[in-house]
Every structure is written in structure tokens, then in C-alpha cells.
Short mmCIF file of C-alpha atoms in Angstrom, two decimals:
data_model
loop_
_atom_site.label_atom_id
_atom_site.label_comp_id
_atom_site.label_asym_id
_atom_site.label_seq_id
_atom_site.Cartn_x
_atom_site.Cartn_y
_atom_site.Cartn_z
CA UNK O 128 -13.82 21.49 18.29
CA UNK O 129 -13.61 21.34 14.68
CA UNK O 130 -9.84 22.39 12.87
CA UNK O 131 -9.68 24.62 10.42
CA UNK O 132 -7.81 23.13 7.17
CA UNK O 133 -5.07 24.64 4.64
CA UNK O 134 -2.09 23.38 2.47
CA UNK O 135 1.35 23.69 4.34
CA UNK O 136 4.00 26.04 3.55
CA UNK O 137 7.59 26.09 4.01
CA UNK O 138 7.78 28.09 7.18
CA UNK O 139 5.43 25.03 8.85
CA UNK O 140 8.02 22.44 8.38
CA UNK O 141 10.01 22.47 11.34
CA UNK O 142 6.97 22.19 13.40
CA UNK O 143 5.75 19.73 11.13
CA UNK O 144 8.93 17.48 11.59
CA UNK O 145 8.63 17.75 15.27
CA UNK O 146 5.13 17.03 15.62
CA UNK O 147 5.23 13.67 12.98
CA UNK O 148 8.55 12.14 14.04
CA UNK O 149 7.02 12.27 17.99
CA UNK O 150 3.33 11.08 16.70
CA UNK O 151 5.03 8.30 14.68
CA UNK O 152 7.52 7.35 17.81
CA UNK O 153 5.71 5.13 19.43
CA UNK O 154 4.63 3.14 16.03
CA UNK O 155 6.98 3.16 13.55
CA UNK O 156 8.98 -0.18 12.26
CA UNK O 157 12.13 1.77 11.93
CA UNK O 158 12.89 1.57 14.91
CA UNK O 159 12.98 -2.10 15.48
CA UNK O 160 15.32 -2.52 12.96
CA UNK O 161 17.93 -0.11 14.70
CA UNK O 162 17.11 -2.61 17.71
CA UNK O 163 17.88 -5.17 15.45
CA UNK O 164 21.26 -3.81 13.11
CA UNK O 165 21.36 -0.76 14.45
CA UNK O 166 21.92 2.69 12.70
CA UNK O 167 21.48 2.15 8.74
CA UNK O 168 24.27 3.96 6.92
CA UNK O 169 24.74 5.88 10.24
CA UNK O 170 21.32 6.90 10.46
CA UNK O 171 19.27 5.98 13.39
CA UNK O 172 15.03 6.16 12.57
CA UNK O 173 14.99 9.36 13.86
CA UNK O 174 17.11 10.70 10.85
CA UNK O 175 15.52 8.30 8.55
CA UNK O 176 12.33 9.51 9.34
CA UNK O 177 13.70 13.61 9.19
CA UNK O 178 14.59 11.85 5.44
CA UNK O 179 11.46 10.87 4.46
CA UNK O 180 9.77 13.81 5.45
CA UNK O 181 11.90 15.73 3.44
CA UNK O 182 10.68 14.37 0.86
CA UNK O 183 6.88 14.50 1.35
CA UNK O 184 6.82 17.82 2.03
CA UNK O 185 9.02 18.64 -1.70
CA UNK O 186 6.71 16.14 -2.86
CA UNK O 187 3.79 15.25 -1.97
CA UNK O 188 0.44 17.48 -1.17
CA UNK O 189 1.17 19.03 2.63
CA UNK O 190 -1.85 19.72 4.31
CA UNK O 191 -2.19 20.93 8.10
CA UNK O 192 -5.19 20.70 10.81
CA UNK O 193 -5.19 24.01 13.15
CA UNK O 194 -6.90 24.42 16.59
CA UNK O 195 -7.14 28.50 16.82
CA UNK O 196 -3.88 29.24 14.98
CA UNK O 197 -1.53 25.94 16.42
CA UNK O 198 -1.23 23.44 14.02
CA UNK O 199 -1.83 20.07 15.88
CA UNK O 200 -2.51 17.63 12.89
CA UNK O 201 -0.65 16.98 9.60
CA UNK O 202 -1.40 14.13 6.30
CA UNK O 203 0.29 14.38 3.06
CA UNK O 204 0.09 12.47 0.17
CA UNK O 205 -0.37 12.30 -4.00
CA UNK O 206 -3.25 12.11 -6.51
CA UNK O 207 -2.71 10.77 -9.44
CA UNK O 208 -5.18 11.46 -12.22
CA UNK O 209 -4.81 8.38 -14.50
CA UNK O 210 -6.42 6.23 -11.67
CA UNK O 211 -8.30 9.03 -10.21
CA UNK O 212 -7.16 7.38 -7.60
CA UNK O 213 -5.70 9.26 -3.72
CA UNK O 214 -2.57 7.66 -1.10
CA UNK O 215 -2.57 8.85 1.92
CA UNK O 216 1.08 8.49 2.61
CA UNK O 217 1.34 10.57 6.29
CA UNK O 218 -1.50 11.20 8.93
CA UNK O 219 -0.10 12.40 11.98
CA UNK O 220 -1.60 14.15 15.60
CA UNK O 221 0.24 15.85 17.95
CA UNK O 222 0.23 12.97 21.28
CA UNK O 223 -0.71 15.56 23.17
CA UNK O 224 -4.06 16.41 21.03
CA UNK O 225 -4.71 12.71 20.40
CA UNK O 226 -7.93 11.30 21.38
CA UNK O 227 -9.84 14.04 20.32
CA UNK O 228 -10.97 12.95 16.92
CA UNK O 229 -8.20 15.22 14.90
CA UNK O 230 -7.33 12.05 12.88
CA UNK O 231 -10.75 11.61 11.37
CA UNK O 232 -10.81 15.67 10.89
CA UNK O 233 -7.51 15.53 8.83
CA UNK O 234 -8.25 12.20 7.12
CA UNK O 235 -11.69 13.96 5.82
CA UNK O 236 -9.68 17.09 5.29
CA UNK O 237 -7.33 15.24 2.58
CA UNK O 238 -10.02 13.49 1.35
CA UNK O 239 -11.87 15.93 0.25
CA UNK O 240 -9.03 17.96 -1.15
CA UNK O 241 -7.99 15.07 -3.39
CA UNK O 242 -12.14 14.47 -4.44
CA UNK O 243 -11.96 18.34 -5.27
CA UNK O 244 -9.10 17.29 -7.82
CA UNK O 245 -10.76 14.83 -9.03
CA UNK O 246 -10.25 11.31 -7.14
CA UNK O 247 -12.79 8.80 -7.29
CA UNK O 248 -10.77 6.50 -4.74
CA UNK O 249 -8.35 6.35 -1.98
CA UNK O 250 -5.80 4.19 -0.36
CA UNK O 251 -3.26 4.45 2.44
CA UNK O 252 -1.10 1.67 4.23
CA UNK O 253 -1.11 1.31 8.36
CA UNK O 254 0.96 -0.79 10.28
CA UNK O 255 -1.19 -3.83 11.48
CA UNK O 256 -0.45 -3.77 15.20
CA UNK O 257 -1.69 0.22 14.72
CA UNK O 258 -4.96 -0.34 16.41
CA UNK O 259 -5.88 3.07 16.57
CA UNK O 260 -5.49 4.08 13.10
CA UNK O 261 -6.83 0.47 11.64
CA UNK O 262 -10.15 1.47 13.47
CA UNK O 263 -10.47 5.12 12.86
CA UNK O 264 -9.49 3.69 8.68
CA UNK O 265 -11.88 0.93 8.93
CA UNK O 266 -15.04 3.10 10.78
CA UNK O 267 -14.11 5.95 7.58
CA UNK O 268 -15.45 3.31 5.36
CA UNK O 269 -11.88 1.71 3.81
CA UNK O 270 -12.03 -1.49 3.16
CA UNK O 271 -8.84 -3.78 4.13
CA UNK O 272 -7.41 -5.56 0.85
CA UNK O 273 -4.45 -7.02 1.90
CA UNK O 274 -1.38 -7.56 4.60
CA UNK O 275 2.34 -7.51 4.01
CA UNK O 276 5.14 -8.45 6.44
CA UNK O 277 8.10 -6.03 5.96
CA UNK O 278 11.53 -8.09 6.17
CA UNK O 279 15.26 -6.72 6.26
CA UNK O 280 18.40 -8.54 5.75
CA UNK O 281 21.98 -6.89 6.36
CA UNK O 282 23.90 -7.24 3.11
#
């Protein structure tokens, strides 16, 4: 069934926050390093990842995927006109809507907002053991450019 699209607003984000930080669970790097050194600064992922969320939605382009009124997908990110160039920062699904091709929806749905503003390019980053999102990424036409290993030392 196909979502209907708009830009979030304020009254979306604690919905918003639920519905990434549970998408992202399952993925996210963060967490290994509590495993490894555990809360940074007192802050276990969870909190980091409340964090960086804040901060996306004050900055960043918030848009939201909705099945008949209930949002169930979510991408943010910036557009910056010098490059003409798009990053896709956030694409998230509610788990319990995943599988139903939501991702591709939203990723189009950003897309297209950003080619509306005038971007003649887009990139995003996605974890490599991220199966699902390297395929739906690399079957949307983006073209892998390079790899990075993300290391952390305690100071």
C-alpha cells in the first residue's frame, strides 16, 4: 500500500524517537561499544541515540511515511546547494511494518523532496553488515564508493 508523505512537525517527535531508536536497535554500533567500555559519559546508546535525534530533528529536513494516518516510516537529512548535492543521514521503519517495502517508499520520498530543491546527487552511509539496507541502497541505483572501519579508544 503506498504511504502518503509530509515534513514532520514537533508534535511527531516522540513517536518519532520511539519508532527510530527500536528500528535502529538491532543495528546500531553504539551499542557494541557500551559492550565494550560501557556507558560514555554516563550515557548508554539508548541516550546517545535520544541525542542525536535531537539534533536531526532541530536540524536536519524531518520527513515522515504514513499508512492511513500512523506514521510507520521516518528519514531525515540536509541539502546543501553548493554541491547540489543530498545526505541521507536517518531512514528508519517501524520493525513491525518492515518487510513491506516502506524503506524504498521513504528513501524515494526524500529523494524527491531534496531533487525538488534542487539536488542533482545523493549520498548516505550504512553500516556494512546492514544487509537489508545495503541491498534496498544498492537496487535504488547508489553506487558504493568506499568502506570505513569505525574505531574507539578510552582516553
Amino acid at each position: 500500500m503506498p504511504l502518503t508523505f509530509r515534513l514532520a512537525n514537533r508534535s511527531d517527535y516522540p513517536h518519532l524517537e520511539e519508532m527510530v531508536l527500536e528500528a535502529f536497535a538491532p543495528i546500531t554500533w553504539l551499542s557494541r561499544v557500551d559492550e565494550i567500555f560501557g556507558p560514555i559519559n554516563g550515557l548508554d546508546w539508548h541516550q546517545r541515540w535520544q541525542l542525536r535525534l535531537k539534533a536531526a530533528f532541530a536540524s536536519q529536513t524531518v520527513m515522515v511515511g504514513e499508512d492511513s494516518g500512523v506514521i510507520v516510516a521516518y528519514a531525515s537529512g540536509t541539502y546543501d546547494p553548493a554541491t547540489r548535492s543530498a545526505y541521507i543521514d536517518l531512514l528508519a521503519v517501524d520493525p513491525r511494518r518492515q518487510g513491506q517495502g516502506h524503506g524504498r517508499q521513504m528513501l524515494r520520498a526524500i529523494i524527491d523532496h531534496f531533487k525538488k530543491q534542487g539536488a542533482q546527487h545523493a549520498h548516505l552511509d550504512c553500516l556494512t553488515n546492514n544487509q537489508t539496507g545495503n541491498r534496498l541502497y544498492e537496487s535504488e541505483g547508489f553506487q558504493k564508493v568506499a568502506e570505513h572501519a569505525r574505531w574507539w579508544l578510552k582516553l
